[in-house]
XYZ file of C-alpha atoms in Angstrom:
335
model
C 0.000 0.000 0.000
C 1.245 3.481 -0.914
C 0.185 6.627 0.929
C 0.762 10.166 -0.371
C 1.368 12.744 2.344
C 0.923 16.258 0.955
C 2.779 18.647 3.240
C 6.003 18.300 5.221
C 5.412 20.455 8.273
C 5.666 19.098 11.795
C 2.265 17.369 11.840
C 2.658 16.025 8.300
C 6.059 14.626 9.260
C 4.718 12.916 12.372
C 1.767 11.412 10.507
C 4.080 10.197 7.743
C 5.872 8.211 10.421
C 2.578 6.789 11.671
C 1.456 5.788 8.176
C 4.812 4.149 7.479
C 4.048 1.500 10.091
C 1.242 0.103 7.913
C 2.004 1.295 4.376
C 4.778 -0.216 2.298
C 5.697 3.285 1.096
C 4.835 6.831 2.152
C 5.555 9.491 -0.439
C 5.822 12.968 1.068
C 5.391 16.127 -0.992
C 7.506 18.954 0.384
C 7.275 22.516 -0.869
C 11.033 22.986 -0.470
C 13.473 20.739 -2.322
C 15.923 21.049 0.575
C 13.309 19.508 2.862
C 12.779 16.575 0.509
C 16.547 16.089 0.170
C 16.987 15.974 3.944
C 14.294 13.323 4.297
C 15.754 11.188 1.510
C 19.397 11.524 2.546
C 19.244 11.489 6.343
C 15.649 10.355 7.060
C 15.215 13.627 8.959
C 13.101 16.640 8.056
C 15.610 19.529 8.288
C 12.873 22.081 8.972
C 10.617 20.341 11.508
C 10.994 17.697 14.209
C 14.727 17.614 13.567
C 15.308 15.099 16.402
C 12.965 12.560 14.792
C 14.307 9.882 12.448
C 11.700 8.879 9.878
C 11.273 5.245 8.814
C 13.203 4.272 5.685
C 9.996 3.701 3.699
C 9.207 7.427 3.917
C 10.562 9.183 0.836
C 10.019 12.731 -0.371
C 10.002 15.046 -3.366
C 9.018 18.581 -4.301
C 7.181 17.068 -7.322
C 3.534 16.682 -6.342
C 2.734 14.533 -9.389
C 5.369 12.013 -8.289
C 4.028 12.025 -4.724
C 0.470 11.265 -5.861
C 1.292 8.616 -8.459
C -0.190 5.247 -7.556
C -1.436 6.392 -4.142
C -3.978 4.161 -2.414
C -4.775 6.974 0.007
C -3.931 10.672 0.181
C -3.386 12.805 3.298
C -3.346 16.625 3.084
C -1.288 18.406 5.753
C -0.626 21.891 4.381
C -1.458 25.207 6.113
C -5.034 26.400 5.645
C -4.020 29.452 3.607
C -2.369 27.222 0.995
C -4.784 24.290 0.995
C -6.950 25.380 -1.936
C -4.036 26.143 -4.240
C -2.299 22.857 -3.406
C -5.511 20.846 -3.869
C -6.073 22.590 -7.188
C -2.545 21.686 -8.315
C -3.180 18.056 -7.356
C -6.668 17.662 -8.819
C -5.707 16.019 -12.120
C -3.536 13.412 -10.410
C -6.110 12.134 -7.916
C -8.398 9.312 -9.004
C -12.099 9.868 -8.228
C -12.294 6.880 -5.876
C -9.081 7.461 -3.895
C -9.816 8.103 -0.209
C -8.547 11.436 1.131
C -7.861 12.573 4.685
C -7.443 16.204 5.747
C -5.227 17.140 8.698
C -5.487 20.895 8.099
C -7.524 22.900 10.620
C -9.238 26.152 9.761
C -12.125 27.922 8.045
C -11.615 29.517 4.650
C -12.015 33.309 4.775
C -15.038 34.829 2.996
C -16.526 31.436 2.005
C -16.845 29.960 5.511
C -15.930 26.561 4.077
C -14.438 23.767 6.152
C -11.083 22.417 4.985
C -12.628 19.185 3.637
C -15.095 21.310 1.678
C -12.235 23.314 0.177
C -10.535 20.111 -0.960
C -13.846 18.754 -2.241
C -14.464 21.820 -4.397
C -11.090 21.350 -6.054
C -10.803 17.563 -6.497
C -14.468 16.489 -6.560
C -16.255 13.550 -4.914
C -16.364 15.100 -1.438
C -17.965 11.986 0.039
C -14.543 10.263 0.014
C -12.869 13.015 2.078
C -12.457 12.702 5.842
C -10.899 14.817 8.584
C -8.632 13.900 11.487
C -8.459 15.912 14.676
C -7.623 15.503 18.341
C -5.200 16.413 21.131
C -2.018 15.591 19.253
C 1.219 17.523 19.401
C 3.526 16.294 16.665
C 6.511 16.507 19.028
C 4.970 13.824 21.259
C 3.326 11.662 18.593
C 6.580 11.153 16.682
C 8.240 9.908 19.880
C 5.564 7.300 20.483
C 3.792 9.003 23.398
C 0.298 7.624 24.008
C -2.150 9.766 22.000
C -5.571 9.566 20.383
C -7.485 11.150 17.515
C -10.861 10.995 15.822
C -11.435 10.538 12.100
C -14.735 11.871 10.769
C -16.066 10.960 7.344
C -19.379 10.792 5.529
C -18.442 7.359 4.170
C -17.604 4.944 7.012
C -15.291 3.015 4.693
C -13.093 6.117 4.358
C -12.841 6.484 8.129
C -12.096 2.770 8.475
C -9.399 2.900 5.780
C -7.436 5.693 7.422
C -8.010 4.250 10.897
C -6.304 1.047 9.743
C -3.446 3.064 8.225
C -2.717 5.178 11.311
C -3.732 3.199 14.406
C -1.053 1.713 16.631
C -0.685 0.717 20.300
C 0.457 4.289 21.026
C -1.874 6.137 18.631
C -5.539 5.358 19.254
C -8.025 6.244 16.522
C -11.783 6.650 16.972
C -14.326 7.328 14.205
C -17.246 9.716 13.770
C -19.671 10.783 11.061
C -19.793 14.405 12.291
C -17.315 16.057 9.926
C -18.747 19.511 10.615
C -18.400 19.202 14.371
C -14.898 17.752 14.233
C -13.619 20.407 11.828
C -15.265 23.340 13.598
C -13.737 22.214 16.889
C -10.323 21.838 15.275
C -10.412 25.359 13.864
C -11.951 27.223 16.788
C -9.846 25.712 19.591
C -6.770 27.496 18.192
C -8.492 30.817 18.897
C -9.018 29.861 22.526
C -5.388 28.764 22.812
C -4.132 32.180 21.692
C -6.429 33.863 24.204
C -5.168 31.557 26.973
C -1.622 32.453 25.950
C -2.424 36.169 26.087
C -3.929 35.682 29.551
C -0.883 33.748 30.782
C 1.503 36.261 29.238
C -0.408 39.064 30.958
C 0.065 37.445 34.358
C -3.462 36.142 34.836
C -3.846 32.901 36.784
C -5.343 29.428 36.544
C -8.859 30.608 37.359
C -8.784 32.854 34.306
C -7.442 30.091 32.065
C -10.185 27.712 33.245
C -12.765 30.426 32.569
C -11.474 30.990 29.020
C -11.398 27.273 28.237
C -14.882 26.490 29.530
C -16.553 29.552 28.047
C -14.549 28.911 24.904
C -15.930 25.382 24.712
C -19.477 26.751 25.045
C -18.735 29.234 22.257
C -17.389 26.462 20.019
C -20.524 24.408 20.751
C -22.741 27.278 19.572
C -20.729 27.533 16.363
C -20.890 23.776 15.772
C -24.647 23.757 16.337
C -25.240 26.718 14.011
C -23.070 25.168 11.293
C -25.103 21.935 11.437
C -22.827 19.762 13.558
C -23.506 17.862 16.770
C -22.630 19.856 19.941
C -21.788 16.553 21.669
C -18.730 16.331 19.422
C -17.337 19.212 21.474
C -17.148 16.889 24.484
C -14.818 14.486 22.669
C -11.264 14.332 21.367
C -11.714 16.988 18.683
C -13.365 19.354 21.147
C -12.458 19.237 24.814
C -9.445 16.982 24.237
C -7.799 19.208 21.661
C -8.820 22.357 23.538
C -7.074 21.229 26.738
C -3.886 20.202 24.924
C -3.695 23.332 22.782
C -4.513 25.774 25.582
C -2.053 24.347 28.116
C 0.937 22.861 26.294
C 4.356 24.393 25.684
C 4.237 22.649 22.278
C 1.219 24.724 21.205
C 2.320 27.380 18.739
C -1.036 29.133 19.236
C -0.708 29.378 23.017
C 2.966 30.339 22.813
C 2.155 33.031 20.261
C -0.440 34.427 22.682
C 2.180 34.603 25.432
C 4.623 36.371 23.096
C 1.926 38.726 21.800
C 1.053 39.805 25.341
C 4.749 40.658 25.772
C 4.829 42.821 22.655
C 5.805 40.414 19.840
C 3.824 40.901 16.618
C 2.202 38.060 14.679
C 4.511 38.626 11.707
C 7.645 38.571 13.862
C 6.556 35.448 15.720
C 5.780 33.476 12.554
C 9.041 34.513 10.938
C 11.031 33.537 14.018
C 9.342 30.148 14.472
C 8.951 29.337 10.741
C 5.403 28.185 11.506
C 1.920 29.429 10.697
C -0.221 30.421 13.699
C -3.487 28.919 12.457
C -5.550 30.494 15.250
C -4.747 33.996 14.025
C -6.245 33.317 10.603
C -9.120 31.421 12.230
C -9.985 34.427 14.398
C -10.753 36.415 11.269
C -12.587 33.705 9.298
C -14.600 32.328 12.226
C -15.611 35.822 13.369
C -16.873 36.394 9.844
C -18.700 33.038 9.871
C -20.213 33.664 13.322
C -21.654 36.989 12.212
C -23.115 35.424 9.069
C -24.768 32.710 11.203
C -25.844 35.211 13.910
C -23.877 33.315 16.564
C -22.689 35.093 19.703
C -18.936 34.476 19.791
C -17.460 37.090 22.155
C -14.030 35.483 22.589
C -13.558 35.058 18.842
C -14.744 38.614 18.205
C -12.314 39.930 20.832
C -9.291 38.162 19.320
C -10.270 39.221 15.815
C -10.464 42.821 17.036
C -7.068 42.627 18.731
C -5.168 40.941 15.889
C -6.757 42.434 12.801
C -8.481 45.691 13.746
C -6.027 47.459 16.031
C -7.764 46.714 19.311
C -5.868 46.521 22.592
C -5.816 43.638 25.057
C -7.038 45.915 27.866
C -9.923 47.238 25.765
C -11.061 43.751 24.794
C -10.817 42.467 28.375
C -12.936 45.369 29.578
C -15.546 44.653 26.898
C -15.689 40.963 27.852
C -16.009 41.597 31.584
C -18.721 44.200 31.012
C -20.963 41.458 29.571
C -23.662 40.299 32.001
C -23.569 36.486 32.471
C -26.720 34.673 31.312
C -27.640 30.991 30.915
C -24.465 28.894 30.772
C -25.380 26.879 27.674
C -27.409 29.345 25.623
C -27.489 29.054 21.860
C -26.831 25.313 21.705
C -30.224 23.614 22.026
C -32.396 26.512 20.935
C-alpha cells in the first residue's frame, strides 16, 4: 500500500511516520526541495521535528505529481491558507475513488468553508474526504507518546481505511460521522489557545485560564450547532481533548504566540522567528466572519479578531468581555 502525504510540516512529518508503520511506502510532498533532500538523505526533516528519524519507507520530493502517483490513500497536511491552491494543483492526479484525509484545521475566509469542503471543491467527490483531529502535538506523537485522535467521514469506509493506516498501540483512533463538528472544533480551539496564551503572558492565573477554556468550549458548541454539527462532538477528542492540549501545552504554537503577543511580539515577527503558521490567528478572522453570518454570539472570537486584525488593545477587549452580564451557561446550543 502506498500513501501520499501532501505537506512536510511538523504534523505532516509525524503522521508520515505513523502511516509508514502500515504502508509499504509513504511518499511525502515537500514545498522545499531542501526539505525533501533531507528526508531522503538522512531520514530527517531539516525544517521540523529535527530530532525525529523517519522510517526508511518514507521518501520525499518537491514534485507533487510524483508524490500522488499510484497512491492508495492521500493525506493533506498543508497550512489552511495554501490548501486550496495545493488541492487545485493536485486535482488532475487524484483518481475519483481514492480516499482522502485532511489534517489541516481552519475555516476559509469569505466562504466559511471547512477544509474538507475546500478540498472537495477542487478535487471532486467530497464523500470520500475525511478529517482527522484531536489532542495531538507532533513533538509527542513522533516519539511514540500515548495519544488519540478521531477521524470523521461521511463514508464509514473512508474512516475505516485511514483508521487502519494510522492506528497503533500508542496512537488510538476513533471514528465519527460528524465532519462539521470535528472540523469546527479543530479550527476554533486554536483561537481559545491564543487567548489563553495572552492571559498567561499578561500574568493572569489558573482561574482565568479555566474560565477561558470552559466559556470557549461553550462558544465552540454554539458555532458547531449553528453550522449543522452535533454539539456533543465538542465533548470528545476533537473538542475538549484538543482544547485542553492546545490551551495548556508548551508545544502549542497558538498558546505560545499568545504569550509572546502579550509581551509585545507581533504576529509577523513570531511566525518569521518560528517558521510556523499560527493557524488560530487566521481562524480568528474567518470564524468571526462566519459567526456573524450565522448570527452566533462568539465574544471570545470577536475579541481576538479585534485585537489581531483591527487594532484593538488587550485591555480594551478584556474590559468589553467583563462588562458582559452572564446569562444561561449553555445558551445558543439547544435553541
